[in-house]
């Protein structure tokens, strides 16, 4: 067992599940999208990205790329949320919420790719 | 159709070379596995960064759950908390925004400050310890070196081995304004490079030339690399460099130092352009100085540093018995050369005590220790005042006492090596001229030397090459389509055509054939290449003449032609005289009276 793989697999999966949990529910209903879930998804995604730093394998590079995409999208979603909640005088409307959730849904797609890569890597792993 | 991209300028076109042992074309390896310093940083910083992000995440979350004060019972939103934690974690904070905190919130912020400080110091400590690490610094140096080499924009020479010979070569290259890259096994010598006071910064790296990947990183695969010099004191390393170049970049020129005949033979197998064995060469030069003094003087003058004056004739160099007091291969090589020239030579070992030179005409002190050499030379001078004394100087540190001793000839192996190497790198035509001087008879050498000195003066001339083709000399080519131009006209001053510039045409290459010291009445043709020796200023004048139609017409005929297009039209309309005013034919100013 490789502790590095465990930690990385844990974070990638956690990132995807948190992301999924946040996206789940009516897209424009703020009550169904808890901000803490978004927050946790951002944090875990950033950690998953950092964990791929310095990996020189081909699959590691693609991992880094997908994690970066997911992190950036989630950060953008968080920024939109901050804008709607604190800056926009109209407050957090359903329209705002739907764009936050749809951006987060995009990040979820990247996370799914990340998981596919993880599975591919695991399946093709051979002890030499 | 030809690939258009290949027509774009990409340095010097490769010379086809039939004597390469290469069968398949292989790219020059350049990347070493440890080159990526950035990857090392990222890999090492994973844990510290995860700690930092976690601390910030937990603290932000915690702050957003802390209950507020009575006036502001709402909790901080996630963004407000992140804002507070950001400035608190990074700078120990500056007040309580957006409003006064409750005690629970203050407690949490206090906790944050300490947690953040710990996380920061851990990360910074990790970064600092990484930057102290030897492998990491090596990776950084290697990367910087590779980047520097890749960014070179001018033709350069790759010098492997920066010992005395390497340094002498680099000085001479710098003197000619050429770029070079250094590779030497000894890190101290490479560091020395920075302190040696070159006018520009030359890349250098401490690594063995035996590693082809290092050679690649040092520019072997670079488009602008024009020659490789293998000057380490290990014959085997030099041989390995010659091999790598022959197999990976056969079109490059290779000059190698070698002190062993067996290795020299192996280098020949790999088609090294030049293999210089300084010991062997010294004997040959000594014999030449004895048998053909004028040729020796001219050749050594042409090979000496820029600005050196004409060397003196070697005094009391006569035939008779020679005594060589030397150990190692030097004695063997020199004795062999002198003997093959028909001299009577006695070879002594310096360990056998002071040599007896009472009957000799020449003495060579060639031991490996400078002190022994000086002692033997001094003894020889005391014993026989009329003796020709040659001293081998192994280390630059003893230059001053040796100069004071004023031996008839001082042999510095490294300098001889450097001179020959640089003369060959300068240009193939320049070396061919020196080679011609070395092989012509003495009468010819004396005459040519007098001619050159009469025109150029007694400081070492500078050489330049003129290509009389459409890109190199458009005005000359245009002129030659309808008229004639002689060499004598070309070296006239375009301001006053009766004055001859201090320029001596040494070689004229026409259709692959070399004509040495062409006459002044030689007519030029399109496609000729000239090797000119001369003063720098005057060479610059000629280089500008060949680009200006008016200047070319003036030196050829004496007609003053307007330089601007409009004025030329006007001149044409006004009706220019078909023939110039009859002038007295100008005698070639180099006519030795």
mmCIF file of C-alpha atoms in Angstrom, chain B residues 27-334:
data_model
loop_
_atom_site.group_PDB
_atom_site.id
_atom_site.type_symbol
_atom_site.label_atom_id
_atom_site.label_comp_id
_atom_site.label_asym_id
_atom_site.label_seq_id
_atom_site.Cartn_x
_atom_site.Cartn_y
_atom_site.Cartn_z
ATOM 1 C CA UNK B 27 19.681 14.397 -32.082
ATOM 2 C CA UNK B 28 22.212 15.763 -29.658
ATOM 3 C CA UNK B 29 21.055 14.866 -26.138
ATOM 4 C CA UNK B 30 20.740 17.931 -23.982
ATOM 5 C CA UNK B 31 18.403 17.286 -21.069
ATOM 6 C CA UNK B 32 19.731 15.742 -17.906
ATOM 7 C CA UNK B 33 17.188 14.050 -15.618
ATOM 8 C CA UNK B 34 17.909 16.375 -12.726
ATOM 9 C CA UNK B 35 17.421 19.608 -14.610
ATOM 10 C CA UNK B 36 14.047 20.650 -13.362
ATOM 11 C CA UNK B 37 14.493 22.748 -10.285
ATOM 12 C CA UNK B 38 10.890 23.884 -10.415
ATOM 13 C CA UNK B 39 9.669 20.336 -10.112
ATOM 14 C CA UNK B 40 11.863 19.813 -7.093
ATOM 15 C CA UNK B 41 10.416 22.867 -5.417
ATOM 16 C CA UNK B 42 6.854 21.806 -6.137
ATOM 17 C CA UNK B 43 7.482 18.288 -4.902
ATOM 18 C CA UNK B 44 9.059 19.449 -1.671
ATOM 19 C CA UNK B 45 6.510 22.152 -1.011
ATOM 20 C CA UNK B 46 3.511 19.833 -1.195
ATOM 21 C CA UNK B 47 3.306 19.139 2.527
ATOM 22 C CA UNK B 48 3.923 22.729 3.705
ATOM 23 C CA UNK B 49 1.365 24.073 1.251
ATOM 24 C CA UNK B 50 -1.246 21.526 2.321
ATOM 25 C CA UNK B 51 -0.652 22.507 5.948
ATOM 26 C CA UNK B 52 -1.018 26.192 5.100
ATOM 27 C CA UNK B 53 -4.208 25.708 3.119
ATOM 28 C CA UNK B 54 -5.691 23.480 5.846
ATOM 29 C CA UNK B 55 -4.932 25.981 8.594
ATOM 30 C CA UNK B 56 -6.546 28.780 6.634
ATOM 31 C CA UNK B 57 -9.538 26.615 5.740
ATOM 32 C CA UNK B 58 -10.194 25.445 9.280
ATOM 33 C CA UNK B 59 -9.746 28.902 10.739
ATOM 34 C CA UNK B 60 -12.095 30.479 8.203
ATOM 35 C CA UNK B 61 -14.710 27.867 8.828
ATOM 36 C CA UNK B 62 -14.396 28.208 12.569
ATOM 37 C CA UNK B 63 -14.674 31.965 12.559
ATOM 38 C CA UNK B 64 -17.844 31.832 10.487
ATOM 39 C CA UNK B 65 -19.497 29.591 13.074
ATOM 40 C CA UNK B 66 -18.636 31.739 16.118
ATOM 41 C CA UNK B 67 -21.681 33.592 17.520
ATOM 42 C CA UNK B 68 -21.696 37.408 17.290
ATOM 43 C CA UNK B 69 -22.186 40.143 19.891
ATOM 44 C CA UNK B 70 -25.536 41.330 21.180
ATOM 45 C CA UNK B 71 -25.599 44.337 18.886
ATOM 46 C CA UNK B 72 -24.678 42.229 15.862
ATOM 47 C CA UNK B 73 -26.038 38.792 16.656
ATOM 48 C CA UNK B 74 -25.448 37.500 13.118
ATOM 49 C CA UNK B 75 -22.441 35.307 12.544
ATOM 50 C CA UNK B 76 -19.812 36.449 10.076
ATOM 51 C CA UNK B 77 -20.481 35.173 6.591
ATOM 52 C CA UNK B 78 -17.967 32.810 5.015
ATOM 53 C CA UNK B 79 -16.515 35.614 2.926
ATOM 54 C CA UNK B 80 -16.188 37.994 5.879
ATOM 55 C CA UNK B 81 -14.441 35.268 7.834
ATOM 56 C CA UNK B 82 -12.096 34.541 4.959
ATOM 57 C CA UNK B 83 -11.306 38.233 4.754
ATOM 58 C CA UNK B 84 -10.523 38.485 8.462
ATOM 59 C CA UNK B 85 -8.474 35.288 8.464
ATOM 60 C CA UNK B 86 -6.551 36.421 5.397
ATOM 61 C CA UNK B 87 -5.187 39.537 7.002
ATOM 62 C CA UNK B 88 -4.866 37.957 10.408
ATOM 63 C CA UNK B 89 -3.005 34.915 9.141
ATOM 64 C CA UNK B 90 -0.660 36.905 6.945
ATOM 65 C CA UNK B 91 -0.002 40.026 9.031
ATOM 66 C CA UNK B 92 -1.345 39.514 12.596
ATOM 67 C CA UNK B 93 -4.326 41.703 11.791
ATOM 68 C CA UNK B 94 -5.354 45.324 12.150
ATOM 69 C CA UNK B 95 -8.639 45.681 13.989
ATOM 70 C CA UNK B 96 -12.055 44.067 13.931
ATOM 71 C CA UNK B 97 -14.117 44.367 10.767
ATOM 72 C CA UNK B 98 -16.931 44.506 9.755
ATOM 73 C CA UNK B 99 -17.839 45.272 13.417
ATOM 74 C CA UNK B 100 -16.684 44.581 16.985
ATOM 75 C CA UNK B 101 -16.133 40.884 17.633
ATOM 76 C CA UNK B 102 -17.738 38.833 20.348
ATOM 77 C CA UNK B 103 -15.454 37.042 22.805
ATOM 78 C CA UNK B 104 -15.961 33.761 21.017
ATOM 79 C CA UNK B 105 -14.827 35.361 17.796
ATOM 80 C CA UNK B 106 -11.810 36.987 19.489
ATOM 81 C CA UNK B 107 -10.813 33.680 20.999
ATOM 82 C CA UNK B 108 -10.898 32.101 17.597
ATOM 83 C CA UNK B 109 -8.887 34.883 15.970
ATOM 84 C CA UNK B 110 -6.225 34.528 18.704
ATOM 85 C CA UNK B 111 -5.999 30.845 17.947
ATOM 86 C CA UNK B 112 -5.706 31.694 14.264
ATOM 87 C CA UNK B 113 -2.714 33.972 14.816
ATOM 88 C CA UNK B 114 -0.673 31.244 16.495
ATOM 89 C CA UNK B 115 -1.722 28.509 14.092
ATOM 90 C CA UNK B 116 -0.876 30.706 11.117
ATOM 91 C CA UNK B 117 2.549 31.630 12.497
ATOM 92 C CA UNK B 118 3.389 27.980 13.003
ATOM 93 C CA UNK B 119 2.205 27.059 9.507
ATOM 94 C CA UNK B 120 4.167 29.901 7.939
ATOM 95 C CA UNK B 121 7.386 29.183 9.746
ATOM 96 C CA UNK B 122 7.101 25.527 8.790
ATOM 97 C CA UNK B 123 6.651 26.416 5.090
ATOM 98 C CA UNK B 124 9.417 28.980 5.021
ATOM 99 C CA UNK B 125 11.733 26.625 6.876
ATOM 100 C CA UNK B 126 11.039 23.908 4.307
ATOM 101 C CA UNK B 127 11.770 26.321 1.466
ATOM 102 C CA UNK B 128 14.997 27.517 3.070
ATOM 103 C CA UNK B 129 16.290 24.037 3.760
ATOM 104 C CA UNK B 130 15.528 23.132 0.159
ATOM 105 C CA UNK B 131 17.526 26.081 -1.128
ATOM 106 C CA UNK B 132 20.488 24.963 0.996
ATOM 107 C CA UNK B 133 20.470 21.498 -0.475
ATOM 108 C CA UNK B 134 23.352 20.620 -2.772
ATOM 109 C CA UNK B 135 21.313 18.739 -5.363
ATOM 110 C CA UNK B 136 18.835 21.561 -5.615
ATOM 111 C CA UNK B 137 21.527 24.199 -6.100
ATOM 112 C CA UNK B 138 23.189 22.005 -8.680
ATOM 113 C CA UNK B 139 19.859 21.704 -10.491
ATOM 114 C CA UNK B 140 19.417 25.483 -10.429
ATOM 115 C CA UNK B 141 22.948 26.059 -11.732
ATOM 116 C CA UNK B 142 22.519 23.511 -14.477
ATOM 117 C CA UNK B 143 19.243 25.030 -15.541
ATOM 118 C CA UNK B 144 20.658 28.529 -15.581
ATOM 119 C CA UNK B 145 23.646 27.359 -17.606
ATOM 120 C CA UNK B 146 21.440 25.569 -20.133
ATOM 121 C CA UNK B 147 19.240 28.623 -20.514
ATOM 122 C CA UNK B 148 22.235 30.889 -21.013
ATOM 123 C CA UNK B 149 23.681 28.623 -23.689
ATOM 124 C CA UNK B 150 20.370 28.309 -25.494
ATOM 125 C CA UNK B 151 20.002 32.071 -25.640
ATOM 126 C CA UNK B 152 23.345 32.679 -27.375
ATOM 127 C CA UNK B 153 22.722 34.554 -30.610
ATOM 128 C CA UNK B 154 26.219 34.674 -32.091
ATOM 129 C CA UNK B 155 28.519 31.972 -33.378
ATOM 130 C CA UNK B 156 30.436 30.504 -30.479
ATOM 131 C CA UNK B 157 33.140 27.986 -29.699
ATOM 132 C CA UNK B 158 32.672 25.222 -27.143
ATOM 133 C CA UNK B 159 35.842 24.902 -25.079
ATOM 134 C CA UNK B 160 36.191 21.725 -23.027
ATOM 135 C CA UNK B 161 38.914 22.103 -20.415
ATOM 136 C CA UNK B 162 39.687 25.466 -18.882
ATOM 137 C CA UNK B 163 43.242 24.908 -17.750
ATOM 138 C CA UNK B 164 46.158 27.024 -18.892
ATOM 139 C CA UNK B 165 45.621 26.157 -22.536
ATOM 140 C CA UNK B 166 41.897 26.703 -22.299
ATOM 141 C CA UNK B 167 42.402 30.061 -20.677
ATOM 142 C CA UNK B 168 44.923 31.147 -23.297
ATOM 143 C CA UNK B 169 42.504 30.143 -26.055
ATOM 144 C CA UNK B 170 39.637 31.978 -24.396
ATOM 145 C CA UNK B 171 41.725 35.112 -24.051
ATOM 146 C CA UNK B 172 42.555 34.968 -27.726
ATOM 147 C CA UNK B 173 38.929 34.311 -28.664
ATOM 148 C CA UNK B 174 37.818 37.237 -26.552
ATOM 149 C CA UNK B 175 40.467 39.314 -28.247
ATOM 150 C CA UNK B 176 38.756 38.535 -31.542
ATOM 151 C CA UNK B 177 35.366 39.343 -30.093
ATOM 152 C CA UNK B 178 34.114 35.784 -30.261
ATOM 153 C CA UNK B 179 31.813 34.010 -27.869
ATOM 154 C CA UNK B 180 32.652 30.784 -26.123
ATOM 155 C CA UNK B 181 31.205 28.320 -23.639
ATOM 156 C CA UNK B 182 33.351 26.567 -21.033
ATOM 157 C CA UNK B 183 33.087 23.057 -19.677
ATOM 158 C CA UNK B 184 35.591 21.879 -17.077
ATOM 159 C CA UNK B 185 35.534 19.150 -14.483
ATOM 160 C CA UNK B 186 36.996 21.323 -11.769
ATOM 161 C CA UNK B 187 34.377 23.678 -10.221
ATOM 162 C CA UNK B 188 37.114 26.022 -9.027
ATOM 163 C CA UNK B 189 38.375 26.634 -12.520
ATOM 164 C CA UNK B 190 34.881 27.398 -13.697
ATOM 165 C CA UNK B 191 34.446 29.851 -10.847
ATOM 166 C CA UNK B 192 37.738 31.338 -11.904
ATOM 167 C CA UNK B 193 36.094 32.161 -15.222
ATOM 168 C CA UNK B 194 33.944 34.794 -13.552
ATOM 169 C CA UNK B 195 36.991 36.379 -11.903
ATOM 170 C CA UNK B 196 39.220 36.331 -14.946
ATOM 171 C CA UNK B 197 37.889 39.631 -16.138
ATOM 172 C CA UNK B 198 36.416 38.955 -19.546
ATOM 173 C CA UNK B 199 34.548 41.843 -21.034
ATOM 174 C CA UNK B 200 31.347 39.855 -21.332
ATOM 175 C CA UNK B 201 29.819 37.075 -19.313
ATOM 176 C CA UNK B 202 30.619 33.665 -20.760
ATOM 177 C CA UNK B 203 28.653 30.636 -19.646
ATOM 178 C CA UNK B 204 30.665 27.955 -17.891
ATOM 179 C CA UNK B 205 29.796 24.797 -16.010
ATOM 180 C CA UNK B 206 31.659 22.246 -13.946
ATOM 181 C CA UNK B 207 31.139 18.872 -15.575
ATOM 182 C CA UNK B 208 33.112 16.306 -17.454
ATOM 183 C CA UNK B 209 33.321 16.543 -21.215
ATOM 184 C CA UNK B 210 32.977 12.787 -21.358
ATOM 185 C CA UNK B 211 29.242 13.039 -20.896
ATOM 186 C CA UNK B 212 27.632 13.691 -24.291
ATOM 187 C CA UNK B 213 24.551 15.028 -22.553
ATOM 188 C CA UNK B 214 26.682 17.681 -20.893
ATOM 189 C CA UNK B 215 28.191 18.534 -24.250
ATOM 190 C CA UNK B 216 24.683 18.865 -25.615
ATOM 191 C CA UNK B 217 23.670 21.118 -22.762
ATOM 192 C CA UNK B 218 26.786 23.202 -23.336
ATOM 193 C CA UNK B 219 25.730 23.871 -26.904
ATOM 194 C CA UNK B 220 26.907 20.963 -29.041
ATOM 195 C CA UNK B 221 23.480 20.823 -30.676
ATOM 196 C CA UNK B 222 23.210 24.605 -30.918
ATOM 197 C CA UNK B 223 22.852 26.071 -34.408
ATOM 198 C CA UNK B 224 25.466 28.714 -33.689
ATOM 199 C CA UNK B 225 28.123 26.350 -32.401
ATOM 200 C CA UNK B 226 30.937 26.507 -34.939
ATOM 201 C CA UNK B 227 33.800 24.620 -33.365
ATOM 202 C CA UNK B 228 34.647 22.401 -30.412
ATOM 203 C CA UNK B 229 37.994 22.531 -28.645
ATOM 204 C CA UNK B 230 39.031 19.592 -26.478
ATOM 205 C CA UNK B 231 41.842 20.973 -24.335
ATOM 206 C CA UNK B 232 41.716 18.971 -21.107
ATOM 207 C CA UNK B 233 44.949 17.421 -19.879
ATOM 208 C CA UNK B 234 43.416 13.962 -20.164
ATOM 209 C CA UNK B 235 43.877 12.481 -23.614
ATOM 210 C CA UNK B 236 41.007 10.122 -23.042
ATOM 211 C CA UNK B 237 38.544 12.894 -22.282
ATOM 212 C CA UNK B 238 39.693 14.735 -25.384
ATOM 213 C CA UNK B 239 39.229 11.597 -27.419
ATOM 214 C CA UNK B 240 35.723 11.166 -26.045
ATOM 215 C CA UNK B 241 34.847 14.741 -27.030
ATOM 216 C CA UNK B 242 36.182 14.135 -30.532
ATOM 217 C CA UNK B 243 34.068 10.984 -30.772
ATOM 218 C CA UNK B 244 30.897 12.692 -29.603
ATOM 219 C CA UNK B 245 31.322 15.502 -32.099
ATOM 220 C CA UNK B 246 32.130 13.158 -34.950
ATOM 221 C CA UNK B 247 29.051 11.054 -34.297
ATOM 222 C CA UNK B 248 26.575 13.716 -33.245
ATOM 223 C CA UNK B 249 27.586 16.889 -35.096
ATOM 224 C CA UNK B 250 30.070 15.829 -37.780
ATOM 225 C CA UNK B 251 29.890 19.180 -39.532
ATOM 226 C CA UNK B 252 31.581 20.983 -36.640
ATOM 227 C CA UNK B 253 35.284 21.665 -36.506
ATOM 228 C CA UNK B 254 37.128 19.810 -33.744
ATOM 229 C CA UNK B 255 40.512 20.720 -32.392
ATOM 230 C CA UNK B 256 41.963 18.396 -29.797
ATOM 231 C CA UNK B 257 45.025 18.417 -27.634
ATOM 232 C CA UNK B 258 46.911 15.189 -27.362
ATOM 233 C CA UNK B 259 50.217 14.184 -25.869
ATOM 234 C CA UNK B 260 50.212 10.523 -26.771
ATOM 235 C CA UNK B 261 50.647 9.036 -30.222
ATOM 236 C CA UNK B 262 48.257 6.168 -29.665
ATOM 237 C CA UNK B 263 45.429 8.501 -28.681
ATOM 238 C CA UNK B 264 46.287 10.783 -31.562
ATOM 239 C CA UNK B 265 45.808 7.882 -33.914
ATOM 240 C CA UNK B 266 42.414 7.137 -32.411
ATOM 241 C CA UNK B 267 41.454 10.773 -32.802
ATOM 242 C CA UNK B 268 42.452 10.555 -36.438
ATOM 243 C CA UNK B 269 40.047 7.661 -36.814
ATOM 244 C CA UNK B 270 37.305 9.964 -35.646
ATOM 245 C CA UNK B 271 38.425 12.593 -38.110
ATOM 246 C CA UNK B 272 39.475 15.312 -35.708
ATOM 247 C CA UNK B 273 40.253 18.374 -37.824
ATOM 248 C CA UNK B 274 43.353 19.174 -35.875
ATOM 249 C CA UNK B 275 45.269 17.283 -33.246
ATOM 250 C CA UNK B 276 47.868 19.398 -31.566
ATOM 251 C CA UNK B 277 50.653 17.778 -29.649
ATOM 252 C CA UNK B 278 52.528 20.781 -28.274
ATOM 253 C CA UNK B 279 55.669 18.795 -27.436
ATOM 254 C CA UNK B 280 55.948 17.475 -30.936
ATOM 255 C CA UNK B 281 55.182 20.869 -32.439
ATOM 256 C CA UNK B 282 57.815 22.663 -30.401
ATOM 257 C CA UNK B 283 60.590 20.539 -31.817
ATOM 258 C CA UNK B 284 59.281 21.199 -35.309
ATOM 259 C CA UNK B 285 59.215 24.963 -34.714
ATOM 260 C CA UNK B 286 62.709 24.889 -33.270
ATOM 261 C CA UNK B 287 64.007 23.090 -36.308
ATOM 262 C CA UNK B 288 62.179 25.544 -38.506
ATOM 263 C CA UNK B 289 63.698 28.485 -36.624
ATOM 264 C CA UNK B 290 67.094 26.954 -37.309
ATOM 265 C CA UNK B 291 66.649 25.954 -40.935
ATOM 266 C CA UNK B 292 64.194 28.579 -42.175
ATOM 267 C CA UNK B 293 64.348 31.595 -39.877
ATOM 268 C CA UNK B 294 62.259 33.882 -42.095
ATOM 269 C CA UNK B 295 59.403 31.415 -42.389
ATOM 270 C CA UNK B 296 59.484 30.854 -38.644
ATOM 271 C CA UNK B 297 59.394 34.570 -37.937
ATOM 272 C CA UNK B 298 56.519 35.216 -40.297
ATOM 273 C CA UNK B 299 54.460 32.273 -39.071
ATOM 274 C CA UNK B 300 54.940 33.078 -35.413
ATOM 275 C CA UNK B 301 54.138 36.723 -36.088
ATOM 276 C CA UNK B 302 50.899 35.852 -37.841
ATOM 277 C CA UNK B 303 49.947 33.548 -34.992
ATOM 278 C CA UNK B 304 50.814 35.907 -32.185
ATOM 279 C CA UNK B 305 48.354 37.976 -30.227
ATOM 280 C CA UNK B 306 46.770 41.048 -31.728
ATOM 281 C CA UNK B 307 49.092 44.025 -31.332
ATOM 282 C CA UNK B 308 52.327 42.074 -30.881
ATOM 283 C CA UNK B 309 55.294 43.402 -32.779
ATOM 284 C CA UNK B 310 57.403 41.423 -35.196
ATOM 285 C CA UNK B 311 59.509 38.925 -33.240
ATOM 286 C CA UNK B 312 63.283 39.196 -33.268
ATOM 287 C CA UNK B 313 65.398 36.733 -35.060
ATOM 288 C CA UNK B 314 66.574 34.018 -32.751
ATOM 289 C CA UNK B 315 70.232 34.689 -31.981
ATOM 290 C CA UNK B 316 73.093 32.236 -31.906
ATOM 291 C CA UNK B 317 70.933 29.460 -33.230
ATOM 292 C CA UNK B 318 73.429 27.327 -35.090
ATOM 293 C CA UNK B 319 74.038 23.787 -36.102
ATOM 294 C CA UNK B 320 76.108 21.582 -33.895
ATOM 295 C CA UNK B 321 75.619 19.505 -30.827
ATOM 296 C CA UNK B 322 72.382 19.974 -28.896
ATOM 297 C CA UNK B 323 71.786 18.965 -25.333
ATOM 298 C CA UNK B 324 68.248 18.221 -24.221
ATOM 299 C CA UNK B 325 67.730 17.843 -20.498
ATOM 300 C CA UNK B 326 64.177 16.613 -20.090
ATOM 301 C CA UNK B 327 62.003 13.926 -18.601
ATOM 302 C CA UNK B 328 58.793 12.366 -19.844
ATOM 303 C CA UNK B 329 57.530 12.534 -23.394
ATOM 304 C CA UNK B 330 58.775 16.066 -24.014
ATOM 305 C CA UNK B 331 62.425 15.019 -24.224
ATOM 306 C CA UNK B 332 61.548 12.121 -26.461
ATOM 307 C CA UNK B 333 59.488 14.226 -28.891
ATOM 308 C CA UNK B 334 61.939 17.110 -29.133
#
